[in-house]
Amino acid sequence: MDASTRRTRFEERVRIEREFLVPINARFGTLAPLAGMTGAAINSWALRAAASPGGVDVARVAVLLREAAARAELLADNSRDVFAPAGRTSPDGLAALRAMLDDELRVGDPA
């Protein structure tokens, strides 16, 4: 595998993470911004977001964010070609997670 492929996978992981960060920060950004898609960042966000009004099931959203982060990491994992070529993460799975996130964020939407 060449450096270009690794870079492309990293860039794709960052793009996926941003795709999940943007709607969270659009909804919670002033009270509880989400700084990243690491476990620690999601845990910190969930604690702060749980105290904000809005009717969103923050625990459920945190589960979706953790799953999206894990899938994005798998997409960027260079060892997956060697150890698990058949176990690749499907982009459709990420789209389904994003749709579920959008549904969760619509509950109690102030707009």
JSON list of N, CA, C and O in Angstrom, two decimals, residues 1-4 6 14 16 21-22 26-27 32 39-40 43 45 52 61 65 75 77 79 84 93 106 109:
[
{"chain": "A", "resi": 1, "resn": "MET", "atom": "N", "xyz": [0.85, -1.17, 0.00]},
{"chain": "A", "resi": 1, "resn": "MET", "atom": "CA", "xyz": [0.00, 0.00, 0.00]},
{"chain": "A", "resi": 1, "resn": "MET", "atom": "C", "xyz": [0.89, 1.23, 0.00]},
{"chain": "A", "resi": 1, "resn": "MET", "atom": "O", "xyz": [1.84, 1.33, 0.76]},
{"chain": "A", "resi": 2, "resn": "ASP", "atom": "N", "xyz": [0.56, 2.18, -0.85]},
{"chain": "A", "resi": 2, "resn": "ASP", "atom": "CA", "xyz": [1.39, 3.38, -0.94]},
{"chain": "A", "resi": 2, "resn": "ASP", "atom": "C", "xyz": [0.88, 4.50, -0.03]},
{"chain": "A", "resi": 2, "resn": "ASP", "atom": "O", "xyz": [-0.20, 4.41, 0.55]},
{"chain": "A", "resi": 3, "resn": "ALA", "atom": "N", "xyz": [1.68, 5.54, 0.08]},
{"chain": "A", "resi": 3, "resn": "ALA", "atom": "CA", "xyz": [1.34, 6.67, 0.96]},
{"chain": "A", "resi": 3, "resn": "ALA", "atom": "C", "xyz": [0.07, 7.38, 0.49]},
{"chain": "A", "resi": 3, "resn": "ALA", "atom": "O", "xyz": [-0.71, 7.88, 1.31]},
{"chain": "A", "resi": 4, "resn": "SER", "atom": "N", "xyz": [-0.16, 7.39, -0.79]},
{"chain": "A", "resi": 4, "resn": "SER", "atom": "CA", "xyz": [-1.35, 8.05, -1.32]},
{"chain": "A", "resi": 4, "resn": "SER", "atom": "C", "xyz": [-2.62, 7.37, -0.85]},
{"chain": "A", "resi": 4, "resn": "SER", "atom": "O", "xyz": [-3.60, 8.03, -0.48]},
{"chain": "A", "resi": 6, "resn": "ARG", "atom": "N", "xyz": [-2.95, 5.56, 1.91]},
{"chain": "A", "resi": 6, "resn": "ARG", "atom": "CA", "xyz": [-3.09, 5.84, 3.35]},
{"chain": "A", "resi": 6, "resn": "ARG", "atom": "C", "xyz": [-3.64, 7.24, 3.57]},
{"chain": "A", "resi": 6, "resn": "ARG", "atom": "O", "xyz": [-4.52, 7.46, 4.40]},
{"chain": "A", "resi": 14, "resn": "VAL", "atom": "N", "xyz": [-11.58, 11.66, 8.15]},
{"chain": "A", "resi": 14, "resn": "VAL", "atom": "CA", "xyz": [-11.82, 13.04, 8.60]},
{"chain": "A", "resi": 14, "resn": "VAL", "atom": "C", "xyz": [-13.12, 13.57, 8.00]},
{"chain": "A", "resi": 14, "resn": "VAL", "atom": "O", "xyz": [-13.93, 14.20, 8.69]},
{"chain": "A", "resi": 16, "resn": "ILE", "atom": "N", "xyz": [-15.76, 11.83, 7.10]},
{"chain": "A", "resi": 16, "resn": "ILE", "atom": "CA", "xyz": [-16.86, 11.15, 7.78]},
{"chain": "A", "resi": 16, "resn": "ILE", "atom": "C", "xyz": [-17.08, 11.76, 9.16]},
{"chain": "A", "resi": 16, "resn": "ILE", "atom": "O", "xyz": [-18.21, 12.04, 9.56]},
{"chain": "A", "resi": 21, "resn": "LEU", "atom": "N", "xyz": [-19.96, 15.59, 13.02]},
{"chain": "A", "resi": 21, "resn": "LEU", "atom": "CA", "xyz": [-19.74, 16.73, 13.92]},
{"chain": "A", "resi": 21, "resn": "LEU", "atom": "C", "xyz": [-20.64, 17.92, 13.56]},
{"chain": "A", "resi": 21, "resn": "LEU", "atom": "O", "xyz": [-21.16, 18.59, 14.45]},
{"chain": "A", "resi": 22, "resn": "VAL", "atom": "N", "xyz": [-20.80, 18.18, 12.29]},
{"chain": "A", "resi": 22, "resn": "VAL", "atom": "CA", "xyz": [-21.53, 19.38, 11.86]},
{"chain": "A", "resi": 22, "resn": "VAL", "atom": "C", "xyz": [-22.97, 19.42, 12.40]},
{"chain": "A", "resi": 22, "resn": "VAL", "atom": "O", "xyz": [-23.37, 20.42, 13.00]},
{"chain": "A", "resi": 26, "resn": "ALA", "atom": "N", "xyz": [-24.34, 22.06, 15.11]},
{"chain": "A", "resi": 26, "resn": "ALA", "atom": "CA", "xyz": [-25.42, 22.96, 14.71]},
{"chain": "A", "resi": 26, "resn": "ALA", "atom": "C", "xyz": [-26.51, 22.97, 15.78]},
{"chain": "A", "resi": 26, "resn": "ALA", "atom": "O", "xyz": [-27.14, 23.99, 16.03]},
{"chain": "A", "resi": 27, "resn": "ARG", "atom": "N", "xyz": [-26.72, 21.84, 16.41]},
{"chain": "A", "resi": 27, "resn": "ARG", "atom": "CA", "xyz": [-27.77, 21.71, 17.43]},
{"chain": "A", "resi": 27, "resn": "ARG", "atom": "C", "xyz": [-27.29, 22.11, 18.82]},
{"chain": "A", "resi": 27, "resn": "ARG", "atom": "O", "xyz": [-28.01, 22.74, 19.59]},
{"chain": "A", "resi": 32, "resn": "ALA", "atom": "N", "xyz": [-22.90, 23.03, 24.16]},
{"chain": "A", "resi": 32, "resn": "ALA", "atom": "CA", "xyz": [-22.07, 21.84, 24.35]},
{"chain": "A", "resi": 32, "resn": "ALA", "atom": "C", "xyz": [-21.48, 21.40, 23.02]},
{"chain": "A", "resi": 32, "resn": "ALA", "atom": "O", "xyz": [-21.91, 20.41, 22.43]},
{"chain": "A", "resi": 39, "resn": "GLY", "atom": "N", "xyz": [-13.44, 8.70, 21.79]},
{"chain": "A", "resi": 39, "resn": "GLY", "atom": "CA", "xyz": [-14.29, 8.29, 22.91]},
{"chain": "A", "resi": 39, "resn": "GLY", "atom": "C", "xyz": [-14.34, 9.34, 24.00]},
{"chain": "A", "resi": 39, "resn": "GLY", "atom": "O", "xyz": [-15.42, 9.64, 24.54]},
{"chain": "A", "resi": 40, "resn": "ALA", "atom": "N", "xyz": [-13.19, 9.91, 24.33]},
{"chain": "A", "resi": 40, "resn": "ALA", "atom": "CA", "xyz": [-13.14, 10.93, 25.38]},
{"chain": "A", "resi": 40, "resn": "ALA", "atom": "C", "xyz": [-13.93, 12.18, 24.99]},
{"chain": "A", "resi": 40, "resn": "ALA", "atom": "O", "xyz": [-14.64, 12.76, 25.81]},
{"chain": "A", "resi": 43, "resn": "ASN", "atom": "N", "xyz": [-17.67, 11.33, 25.21]},
{"chain": "A", "resi": 43, "resn": "ASN", "atom": "CA", "xyz": [-18.09, 11.25, 26.62]},
{"chain": "A", "resi": 43, "resn": "ASN", "atom": "C", "xyz": [-18.22, 12.63, 27.24]},
{"chain": "A", "resi": 43, "resn": "ASN", "atom": "O", "xyz": [-19.19, 12.91, 27.94]},
{"chain": "A", "resi": 45, "resn": "TRP", "atom": "N", "xyz": [-18.71, 15.48, 25.67]},
{"chain": "A", "resi": 45, "resn": "TRP", "atom": "CA", "xyz": [-19.86, 16.14, 25.05]},
{"chain": "A", "resi": 45, "resn": "TRP", "atom": "C", "xyz": [-21.16, 15.64, 25.66]},
{"chain": "A", "resi": 45, "resn": "TRP", "atom": "O", "xyz": [-22.05, 16.43, 25.98]},
{"chain": "A", "resi": 52, "resn": "SER", "atom": "N", "xyz": [-28.33, 20.20, 28.73]},
{"chain": "A", "resi": 52, "resn": "SER", "atom": "CA", "xyz": [-28.97, 21.23, 27.91]},
{"chain": "A", "resi": 52, "resn": "SER", "atom": "C", "xyz": [-30.40, 20.84, 27.60]},
{"chain": "A", "resi": 52, "resn": "SER", "atom": "O", "xyz": [-30.73, 19.66, 27.50]},
{"chain": "A", "resi": 61, "resn": "VAL", "atom": "N", "xyz": [-27.70, 9.43, 21.05]},
{"chain": "A", "resi": 61, "resn": "VAL", "atom": "CA", "xyz": [-26.85, 10.12, 20.08]},
{"chain": "A", "resi": 61, "resn": "VAL", "atom": "C", "xyz": [-25.39, 9.74, 20.32]},
{"chain": "A", "resi": 61, "resn": "VAL", "atom": "O", "xyz": [-24.64, 9.50, 19.36]},
{"chain": "A", "resi": 65, "resn": "LEU", "atom": "N", "xyz": [-22.72, 8.22, 17.69]},
{"chain": "A", "resi": 65, "resn": "LEU", "atom": "CA", "xyz": [-21.44, 8.86, 17.41]},
{"chain": "A", "resi": 65, "resn": "LEU", "atom": "C", "xyz": [-20.27, 7.89, 17.62]},
{"chain": "A", "resi": 65, "resn": "LEU", "atom": "O", "xyz": [-19.34, 7.86, 16.81]},
{"chain": "A", "resi": 75, "resn": "LEU", "atom": "N", "xyz": [-12.46, 2.16, 8.39]},
{"chain": "A", "resi": 75, "resn": "LEU", "atom": "CA", "xyz": [-12.23, 2.52, 6.99]},
{"chain": "A", "resi": 75, "resn": "LEU", "atom": "C", "xyz": [-10.80, 3.00, 6.77]},
{"chain": "A", "resi": 75, "resn": "LEU", "atom": "O", "xyz": [-10.23, 2.81, 5.71]},
{"chain": "A", "resi": 77, "resn": "ASP", "atom": "N", "xyz": [-8.17, 2.10, 8.66]},
{"chain": "A", "resi": 77, "resn": "ASP", "atom": "CA", "xyz": [-7.21, 1.15, 9.21]},
{"chain": "A", "resi": 77, "resn": "ASP", "atom": "C", "xyz": [-6.48, 0.43, 8.08]},
{"chain": "A", "resi": 77, "resn": "ASP", "atom": "O", "xyz": [-7.07, -0.38, 7.36]},
{"chain": "A", "resi": 79, "resn": "SER", "atom": "N", "xyz": [-4.29, -1.92, 8.25]},
{"chain": "A", "resi": 79, "resn": "SER", "atom": "CA", "xyz": [-4.07, -3.34, 8.47]},
{"chain": "A", "resi": 79, "resn": "SER", "atom": "C", "xyz": [-5.27, -4.18, 8.04]},
{"chain": "A", "resi": 79, "resn": "SER", "atom": "O", "xyz": [-5.15, -5.38, 7.88]},
{"chain": "A", "resi": 84, "resn": "ALA", "atom": "N", "xyz": [-8.36, -8.62, 7.51]},
{"chain": "A", "resi": 84, "resn": "ALA", "atom": "CA", "xyz": [-9.80, -8.86, 7.35]},
{"chain": "A", "resi": 84, "resn": "ALA", "atom": "C", "xyz": [-10.34, -8.24, 6.08]},
{"chain": "A", "resi": 84, "resn": "ALA", "atom": "O", "xyz": [-11.18, -7.35, 6.11]},
{"chain": "A", "resi": 93, "resn": "GLY", "atom": "N", "xyz": [-23.60, 1.63, 5.64]},
{"chain": "A", "resi": 93, "resn": "GLY", "atom": "CA", "xyz": [-23.77, 1.56, 7.08]},
{"chain": "A", "resi": 93, "resn": "GLY", "atom": "C", "xyz": [-23.59, 2.92, 7.72]},
{"chain": "A", "resi": 93, "resn": "GLY", "atom": "O", "xyz": [-24.32, 3.28, 8.66]},
{"chain": "A", "resi": 106, "resn": "ARG", "atom": "N", "xyz": [-33.80, 15.65, 15.30]},
{"chain": "A", "resi": 106, "resn": "ARG", "atom": "CA", "xyz": [-35.07, 16.30, 14.96]},
{"chain": "A", "resi": 106, "resn": "ARG", "atom": "C", "xyz": [-36.02, 16.36, 16.14]},
{"chain": "A", "resi": 106, "resn": "ARG", "atom": "O", "xyz": [-36.88, 17.23, 16.21]},
{"chain": "A", "resi": 109, "resn": "ASP", "atom": "N", "xyz": [-36.67, 19.62, 18.04]},
{"chain": "A", "resi": 109, "resn": "ASP", "atom": "CA", "xyz": [-35.92, 20.61, 17.27]},
{"chain": "A", "resi": 109, "resn": "ASP", "atom": "C", "xyz": [-36.49, 22.00, 17.49]},
{"chain": "A", "resi": 109, "resn": "ASP", "atom": "O", "xyz": [-37.69, 22.23, 17.28]}
]
